XYZ file of C-alpha atoms in Angstrom:
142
model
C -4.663 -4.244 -21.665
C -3.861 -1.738 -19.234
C -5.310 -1.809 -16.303
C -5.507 -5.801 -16.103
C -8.458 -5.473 -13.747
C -11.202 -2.346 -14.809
C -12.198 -2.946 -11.171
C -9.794 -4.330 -8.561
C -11.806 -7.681 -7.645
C -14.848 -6.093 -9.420
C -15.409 -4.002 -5.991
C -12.760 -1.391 -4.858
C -14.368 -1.204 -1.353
C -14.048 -5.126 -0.586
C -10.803 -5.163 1.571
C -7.744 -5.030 -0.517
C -4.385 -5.435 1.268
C -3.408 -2.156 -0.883
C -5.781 -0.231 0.903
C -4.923 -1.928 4.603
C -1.336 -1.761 3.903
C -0.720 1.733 2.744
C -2.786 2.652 6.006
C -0.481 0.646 8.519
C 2.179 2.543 6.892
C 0.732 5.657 8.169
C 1.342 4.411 11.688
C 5.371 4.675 11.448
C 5.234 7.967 9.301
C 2.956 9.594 12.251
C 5.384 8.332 14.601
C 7.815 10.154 13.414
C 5.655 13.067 12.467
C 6.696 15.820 14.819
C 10.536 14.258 15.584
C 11.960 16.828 13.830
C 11.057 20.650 13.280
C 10.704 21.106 9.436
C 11.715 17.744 8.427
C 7.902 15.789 8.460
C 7.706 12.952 5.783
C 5.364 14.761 3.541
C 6.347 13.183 0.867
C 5.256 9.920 1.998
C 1.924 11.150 3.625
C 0.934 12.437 0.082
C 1.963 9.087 -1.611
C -0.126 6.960 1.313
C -3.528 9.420 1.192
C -3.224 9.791 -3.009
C -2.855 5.983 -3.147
C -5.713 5.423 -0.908
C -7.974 7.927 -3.206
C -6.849 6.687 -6.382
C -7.269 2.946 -5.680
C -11.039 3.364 -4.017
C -12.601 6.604 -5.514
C -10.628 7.201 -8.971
C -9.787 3.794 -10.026
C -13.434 2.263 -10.207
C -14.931 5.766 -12.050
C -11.543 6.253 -14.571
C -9.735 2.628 -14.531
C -6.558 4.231 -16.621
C -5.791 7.287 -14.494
C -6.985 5.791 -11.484
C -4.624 2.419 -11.776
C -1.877 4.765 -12.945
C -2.032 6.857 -10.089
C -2.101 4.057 -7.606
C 1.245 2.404 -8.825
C 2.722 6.068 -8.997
C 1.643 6.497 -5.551
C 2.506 2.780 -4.632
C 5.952 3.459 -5.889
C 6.514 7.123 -4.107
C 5.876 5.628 -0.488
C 8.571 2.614 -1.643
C 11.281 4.650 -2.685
C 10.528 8.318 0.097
C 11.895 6.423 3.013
C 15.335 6.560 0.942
C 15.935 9.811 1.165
C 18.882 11.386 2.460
C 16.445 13.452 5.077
C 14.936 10.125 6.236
C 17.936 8.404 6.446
C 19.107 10.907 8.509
C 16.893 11.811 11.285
C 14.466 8.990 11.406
C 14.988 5.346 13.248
C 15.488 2.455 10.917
C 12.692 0.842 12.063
C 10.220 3.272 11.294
C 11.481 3.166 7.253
C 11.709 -0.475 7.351
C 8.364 -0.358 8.433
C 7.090 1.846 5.901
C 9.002 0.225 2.809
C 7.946 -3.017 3.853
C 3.446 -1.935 4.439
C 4.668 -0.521 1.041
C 5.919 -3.607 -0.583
C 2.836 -5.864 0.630
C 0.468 -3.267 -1.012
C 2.509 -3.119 -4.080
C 1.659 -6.635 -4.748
C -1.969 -5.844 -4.830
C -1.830 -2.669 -6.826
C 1.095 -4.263 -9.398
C -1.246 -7.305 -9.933
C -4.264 -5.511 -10.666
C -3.091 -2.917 -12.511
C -0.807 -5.379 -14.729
C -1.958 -8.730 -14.195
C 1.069 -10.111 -13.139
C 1.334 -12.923 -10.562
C 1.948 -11.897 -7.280
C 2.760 -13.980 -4.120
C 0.290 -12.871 -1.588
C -2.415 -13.556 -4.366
C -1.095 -16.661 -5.499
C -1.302 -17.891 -1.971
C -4.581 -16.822 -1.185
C -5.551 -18.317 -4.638
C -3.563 -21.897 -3.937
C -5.636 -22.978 -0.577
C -4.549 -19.352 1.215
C -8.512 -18.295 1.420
C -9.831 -22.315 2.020
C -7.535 -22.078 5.138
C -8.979 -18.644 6.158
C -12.434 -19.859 5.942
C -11.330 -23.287 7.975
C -10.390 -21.428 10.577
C -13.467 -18.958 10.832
C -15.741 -21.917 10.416
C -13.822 -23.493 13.302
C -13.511 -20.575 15.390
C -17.714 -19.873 14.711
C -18.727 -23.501 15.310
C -17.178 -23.832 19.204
């Protein structure tokens, strides 16, 4: 069945590391915005906003398109920081940056959309989130 989940975690507003992700990539692309005259990473703006969209707004209303759209989207701000024009007038660091954000929200988008097991979620499922609350509790209770 395609998408796996209808709604990602049966809320698309709850905080998804797809959502946080793909918006700490937008920190290295801005960076680099105005670095070069003519040569801004539009390409990976437009995959980072049209993920965002289709993940919280389209996704929950039309679970096909919307899931499609987020993995398409998902995938465009993976592969735009290997481009020839990145490669080329951009610092290292700044692609890493944005191919790794990338990566970390591809394993929420891929899992929902597919179903497949994904690390981040099979750590938070495997003690991951009884750790997390540990450490609020302990951080509330002093």
């Amino acid at each position: 069945m395609f998408p796996y989940h209808v709604v990602p975690d049966g809320n698309a507003a709850l905080p998804h590391h797809y959502v946080t992700m793909l918006l700490a990539a937008l920190v290295p692309v801005l960076i680099v915005w105005d670095d070069h005259r003519d040569r801004e990473p539009w390409i990976v703006l437009s995959g980072i906003l049209g993920g965002v969209v289709a993940f919280g707004l389209v996704w929950p209303r039309y679970p096909v398109i919307g899931a499609t759209l987020t993995l398409a989207a998902n995938a465009v701000v993976i592969l735009a920081p290997f481009r020839p024009a990145w490669s080329e007038y951009w610092p290292r660091r700044h692609r890493v940056a944005v191919v790794v954000f990338a990566l970390i929200a591809a394993d929420d988008s891929v899992q929902h959309a597919l179903g497949w097991p994904m690390p981040i979620d099979w750590v938070w499922k495997h003690g991951g989130r009884s750790a997390v609350v540990e450490v609020f509790g302990a951080v509330a209770g002093v």
